[in-house]
Amino acid sequence: MMKKIRKAIFPVAGFGTRFLPVTKSMPKELLPIIDKPLIQYAVEEAISAGIDTLIFVTGRNKRAIEDHFDRNVELENILRAKGKDKQLEMVRNILPKGVECIFVRQPEQLGLGHAILCAERIVGDEPFAVLLADDFITSTITSTTFDLIEAYKSSGKTQLSVMQVDGPDISKYGVIKRGINNGPIIGLIEKPKFKNAPSNMASIGRYILNPNIFEIIKNQPKGSGGEIQLSDAINTQALQGEVEAVKLRGKRFDCGDVRGYLDAITYTAEFYKDL
């Protein structure tokens, strides 16, 4: 019987150097999109898809993320005393009942693959989701993570969320390689040169992974940038016929980049015009 996907990993150990000096003391994952931090959007996406165990792989100066998802009884008492019931419910319901947060330290930033490996003991022998909070993704009818989980239920294979990227920007992504006549995925190439890109379909920050990924990561050499790349491990799975892709249906903003972050705010602000 196929195991239910209950756990999601959120790699949040990065320094956020593109947003200095604000990220000197504040995690980039807490940068707000209007009135809600980036990481909360990703968490809500995971929970809406049926995830009940949230695993945050953190680094130094990331305690504020833990505080955000913890109760603040003093604040709740102040809001209650002032009759601010709407705001009280807002801070009390950041996490619904039955959802657990677990925090794991990545002692050294050795790449996304290494960050995933840090959560191995908690994940165990179960398929799991990975959500990168930098990728701010709007939903259509269902969320991106929900779509990936549904696809996983059909085949039991690793699932990648992909989007079409035309032109030189494709070199910023992991790019899927398909077999003859647009056949099954047979590879995932990390940041290829534009002229060498095997397709125009880029993998973005949402994944459903099978637990055999951990052993693959342990046994692979360092990749692009001298880091342990998740894309290299997925490439190994793809060579074994274990990877599928689901095309992104929502709109995606790269909030690891200042321009993408501003575009996300502008897009979201359209829904606040009447407030």
XYZ file of N, CA and C in Angstrom, residues 112-237:
378
model
N 21.513 22.437 -1.312
C 20.138 22.020 -1.068
C 20.046 20.525 -0.786
N 20.839 19.730 -1.486
C 20.836 18.296 -1.234
C 21.227 17.978 0.192
N 22.229 18.676 0.702
C 22.671 18.467 2.085
C 21.591 18.899 3.070
N 20.891 19.980 2.760
C 19.803 20.441 3.638
C 18.721 19.373 3.747
N 18.377 18.752 2.625
C 17.376 17.682 2.637
C 17.870 16.506 3.470
N 19.140 16.195 3.339
C 19.731 15.069 4.068
C 19.666 15.284 5.584
N 19.711 16.532 6.018
C 19.653 16.840 7.456
C 18.334 16.387 8.087
N 17.298 16.218 7.274
C 15.972 15.835 7.795
C 15.700 14.343 7.665
N 16.700 13.558 7.289
C 16.472 12.140 7.004
C 15.877 11.388 8.190
N 16.401 11.593 9.383
C 15.917 10.836 10.545
C 14.457 11.125 10.836
N 14.024 12.323 10.574
C 12.627 12.687 10.852
C 11.704 12.148 9.765
N 12.141 12.227 8.522
C 11.322 11.739 7.409
C 11.193 10.222 7.451
N 12.330 9.531 7.716
C 12.307 8.075 7.727
C 12.050 7.501 6.345
N 11.352 6.405 6.301
C 11.110 5.684 5.053
C 9.749 6.056 4.469
N 9.544 7.352 4.267
C 8.274 7.848 3.738
C 8.530 8.810 2.587
N 7.639 8.854 1.605
C 7.732 9.928 0.606
C 7.420 11.257 1.287
N 7.946 12.332 0.743
C 7.779 13.628 1.416
C 7.807 14.757 0.396
N 7.308 15.912 0.835
C 7.303 17.113 0.000
C 8.475 18.009 0.384
N 8.913 18.801 -0.570
C 9.890 19.866 -0.317
C 9.326 21.146 -0.905
N 9.322 22.209 -0.107
C 8.847 23.513 -0.574
C 9.911 24.567 -0.290
N 10.329 25.269 -1.320
C 11.276 26.369 -1.169
C 10.479 27.663 -1.059
N 10.603 28.321 0.097
C 9.784 29.508 0.355
C 10.111 30.659 -0.586
N 11.322 30.664 -1.168
C 11.684 31.715 -2.123
C 10.737 31.734 -3.323
N 10.211 30.576 -3.677
C 9.279 30.501 -4.788
C 7.871 30.788 -4.275
N 7.411 32.004 -4.520
C 6.062 32.419 -4.137
C 5.136 32.048 -5.282
N 4.220 31.108 -5.024
C 3.398 30.543 -6.083
C 1.923 30.760 -5.766
N 1.212 31.355 -6.694
C -0.224 31.553 -6.518
C -0.950 30.269 -6.894
N -2.100 30.060 -6.320
C -2.889 28.856 -6.587
C -3.966 29.145 -7.623
N -4.356 28.097 -8.326
C -5.538 28.180 -9.178
C -6.676 27.564 -8.364
N -7.211 26.444 -8.801
C -8.238 25.769 -8.003
C -7.577 24.989 -6.870
N -6.475 24.324 -7.187
C -5.717 23.575 -6.185
C -4.290 24.089 -6.157
N -3.577 23.804 -5.061
C -2.212 24.295 -4.919
C -1.236 23.420 -5.694
N -0.044 23.949 -5.902
C 0.994 23.201 -6.607
C 1.350 21.919 -5.864
N 1.487 22.001 -4.540
C 1.828 20.808 -3.766
C 0.722 19.762 -3.840
N -0.522 20.193 -3.801
C -1.639 19.258 -3.948
C -1.570 18.540 -5.294
N -1.297 19.286 -6.359
C -1.207 18.680 -7.690
C -0.090 17.641 -7.747
N 1.039 17.932 -7.112
C 2.155 16.988 -7.105
C 1.803 15.716 -6.328
N 1.137 15.888 -5.201
C 0.745 14.725 -4.399
C -0.229 13.839 -5.171
N -1.176 14.443 -5.870
C -2.128 13.667 -6.661
C -1.412 12.891 -7.766
N -0.416 13.516 -8.394
C 0.341 12.828 -9.430
C 1.146 11.674 -8.832
N 1.679 11.887 -7.637
C 2.441 10.828 -6.975
C 1.556 9.622 -6.678
N 0.331 9.877 -6.276
C -0.596 8.784 -5.967
C -0.822 7.879 -7.175
N -0.712 8.435 -8.352
C -0.971 7.668 -9.568
C 0.185 6.755 -9.959
N 1.434 7.186 -9.659
C 2.592 6.429 -10.146
C 3.596 6.014 -9.084
N 3.599 6.720 -7.937
C 4.590 6.430 -6.904
C 5.978 6.928 -7.247
N 6.084 7.805 -8.265
C 7.395 8.311 -8.689
C 7.633 9.721 -8.155
N 8.903 10.097 -8.058
C 9.272 11.467 -7.713
C 8.584 12.430 -8.677
N 8.057 13.526 -8.130
C 7.326 14.504 -8.931
C 8.002 15.879 -8.844
N 8.204 16.487 -10.002
C 8.779 17.829 -10.076
C 7.738 18.804 -10.591
N 7.678 19.979 -10.005
C 6.881 21.051 -10.572
C 7.757 21.772 -11.590
N 7.251 21.927 -12.819
C 8.061 22.539 -13.876
C 7.278 23.647 -14.558
N 8.023 24.595 -15.119
C 7.405 25.666 -15.891
C 8.254 25.949 -17.116
N 7.619 26.527 -18.108
C 8.321 26.840 -19.354
C 9.124 28.115 -19.189
N 10.399 28.060 -19.561
C 11.278 29.224 -19.531
C 11.983 29.301 -20.882
N 11.663 30.322 -21.658
C 12.273 30.490 -22.970
C 13.419 31.504 -22.895
N 14.481 31.230 -23.622
C 15.596 32.170 -23.664
C 16.679 31.871 -22.654
N 17.648 32.778 -22.523
C 18.839 32.554 -21.690
C 18.554 32.316 -20.209
N 17.401 32.760 -19.712
C 17.096 32.580 -18.292
C 16.996 31.105 -17.894
N 16.856 30.216 -18.875
C 16.778 28.784 -18.564
C 18.027 28.316 -17.827
N 19.134 29.033 -18.016
C 20.400 28.633 -17.380
C 20.413 28.890 -15.871
N 19.340 29.478 -15.337
C 19.247 29.731 -13.899
C 18.609 28.558 -13.155
N 18.158 27.528 -13.881
C 17.336 26.481 -13.291
C 17.928 25.090 -13.512
N 17.356 24.124 -12.792
C 17.522 22.737 -13.168
C 16.565 22.471 -14.319
N 17.044 21.847 -15.383
C 16.257 21.695 -16.611
C 16.043 20.212 -16.891
N 14.778 19.846 -17.171
C 14.495 18.434 -17.405
C 14.897 18.026 -18.819
N 15.330 16.786 -18.916
C 15.702 16.186 -20.193
C 14.764 15.018 -20.443
N 14.143 15.015 -21.620
C 13.199 13.952 -21.959
C 13.798 13.008 -22.997
N 13.209 11.818 -23.054
C 13.629 10.840 -24.039
C 13.141 11.200 -25.431
N 13.322 10.306 -26.379
C 12.956 10.529 -27.774
C 11.454 10.817 -27.890
N 11.131 11.758 -28.793
C 9.728 12.132 -29.051
C 9.016 12.616 -27.790
N 9.734 13.449 -27.016
C 9.161 14.032 -25.796
C 8.695 12.952 -24.827
N 9.506 11.913 -24.705
C 9.186 10.763 -23.872
C 9.407 11.013 -22.398
N 9.581 9.945 -21.615
C 9.759 10.072 -20.161
C 10.987 10.918 -19.804
N 10.978 11.465 -18.596
C 12.123 12.246 -18.129
C 13.307 11.317 -17.906
N 14.443 11.659 -18.509
C 15.646 10.825 -18.364
C 16.796 11.598 -17.734
N 16.534 12.824 -17.292
C 17.598 13.581 -16.641
C 17.123 14.913 -16.114
N 17.897 15.488 -15.199
C 17.685 16.843 -14.690
C 19.055 17.506 -14.624
N 19.262 18.506 -15.457
C 20.570 19.142 -15.601
C 20.556 20.477 -14.868
N 21.464 20.638 -13.919
C 21.504 21.844 -13.099
C 22.188 22.991 -13.827
N 21.457 24.070 -14.037
C 21.954 25.325 -14.599
C 22.834 25.131 -15.840
N 22.290 24.514 -16.879
C 23.078 24.351 -18.106
C 23.253 25.685 -18.827
N 24.277 25.789 -19.659
C 24.387 26.951 -20.524
C 23.200 26.954 -21.478
N 22.762 28.128 -21.854
C 21.577 28.272 -22.697
C 21.655 27.383 -23.935
N 22.804 27.371 -24.594
C 22.943 26.602 -25.835
C 22.937 25.093 -25.590
N 23.190 24.688 -24.330
C 23.237 23.253 -24.010
C 21.990 22.758 -23.284
N 21.026 23.653 -23.043
C 19.834 23.259 -22.279
C 19.069 22.165 -23.018
N 18.743 21.073 -22.343
C 18.069 19.944 -23.009
C 16.591 20.187 -23.298
N 16.012 21.241 -22.737
C 14.611 21.591 -23.009
C 14.380 23.004 -22.498
N 13.153 23.473 -22.604
C 12.794 24.780 -22.036
C 11.901 24.614 -20.813
N 11.947 23.433 -20.185
C 11.130 23.158 -19.011
C 12.017 23.136 -17.764
N 11.775 24.085 -16.885
C 12.615 24.280 -15.705
C 11.934 23.756 -14.452
N 12.700 23.091 -13.620
C 12.217 22.632 -12.317
C 12.243 23.789 -11.335
N 11.144 23.964 -10.594
C 11.070 25.050 -9.608
C 10.919 24.459 -8.203
N 10.729 25.321 -7.215
C 10.880 24.902 -5.831
C 9.755 24.150 -5.172
N 9.200 23.157 -5.832
C 8.218 22.251 -5.239
C 8.517 20.836 -5.727
N 8.599 19.892 -4.784
C 8.948 18.518 -5.125
C 8.167 17.536 -4.251
N 7.914 16.351 -4.791
C 7.561 15.187 -3.992
C 8.666 14.165 -4.241
N 9.323 13.732 -3.172
C 10.493 12.870 -3.311
C 10.282 11.539 -2.597
N 10.795 10.491 -3.202
C 10.831 9.195 -2.548
C 12.034 9.113 -1.619
N 11.931 8.344 -0.538
C 13.007 8.331 0.470
C 14.335 7.739 -0.004
N 14.345 7.042 -1.136
C 15.634 6.543 -1.626
C 16.555 7.676 -2.055
N 16.017 8.900 -2.113
C 16.830 10.069 -2.450
C 17.940 10.277 -1.427
N 17.705 9.875 -0.181
C 18.710 10.095 0.866
C 19.996 9.315 0.581
N 19.869 8.056 0.224
C 21.061 7.254 -0.061
C 21.783 7.764 -1.304
N 21.019 8.245 -2.268
C 21.634 8.803 -3.473
C 22.467 10.030 -3.120
N 21.898 10.911 -2.295
C 22.614 12.125 -1.900
C 23.896 11.781 -1.154
N 23.815 10.800 -0.260
C 24.994 10.415 0.526
C 26.157 9.960 -0.346
N 25.845 9.372 -1.481
C 26.879 8.751 -2.305
C 27.264 9.546 -3.544
N 26.774 10.766 -3.650
C 27.091 11.548 -4.843
C 28.173 12.588 -4.539
N 28.985 12.932 -5.529
C 30.006 13.971 -5.329
C 29.380 15.357 -5.332
N 30.155 16.338 -4.939
C 29.681 17.714 -5.000
C 29.446 18.115 -6.445
N 28.462 18.981 -6.650
C 28.101 19.390 -7.996
C 28.355 20.858 -8.245
N 27.416 21.507 -8.921
C 27.541 22.921 -9.278
C 27.805 23.782 -8.047
N 28.773 24.688 -8.184
C 29.123 25.579 -7.072
C 29.835 24.894 -5.939
N 30.289 23.647 -6.148
C 30.962 22.910 -5.085
C 30.026 22.473 -3.977
N 28.716 22.439 -4.259
C 27.717 22.073 -3.263
C 27.091 20.720 -3.574
N 26.412 20.161 -2.581
C 25.691 18.896 -2.760
C 24.311 19.245 -3.302
N 24.122 19.000 -4.580
C 22.928 19.484 -5.271
C 21.805 18.443 -5.248
N 20.611 18.892 -4.893
C 19.435 18.026 -4.962
C 19.162 17.605 -6.399
N 19.398 18.512 -7.335
C 19.122 18.201 -8.740
C 19.972 17.032 -9.236
N 21.192 16.888 -8.741
C 22.040 15.768 -9.149
C 21.443 14.441 -8.674
N 20.901 14.434 -7.460
C 20.276 13.218 -6.934
C 19.013 12.882 -7.723
N 18.226 13.900 -8.069
C 17.026 13.661 -8.874
C 17.418 13.175 -10.266
N 18.526 13.685 -10.791
C 19.016 13.211 -12.085
C 19.305 11.713 -12.038
N 19.871 11.244 -10.938
C 20.125 9.808 -10.775
C 18.809 9.030 -10.790
N 17.802 9.542 -10.082
C 16.483 8.899 -10.109
C 15.908 8.885 -11.523
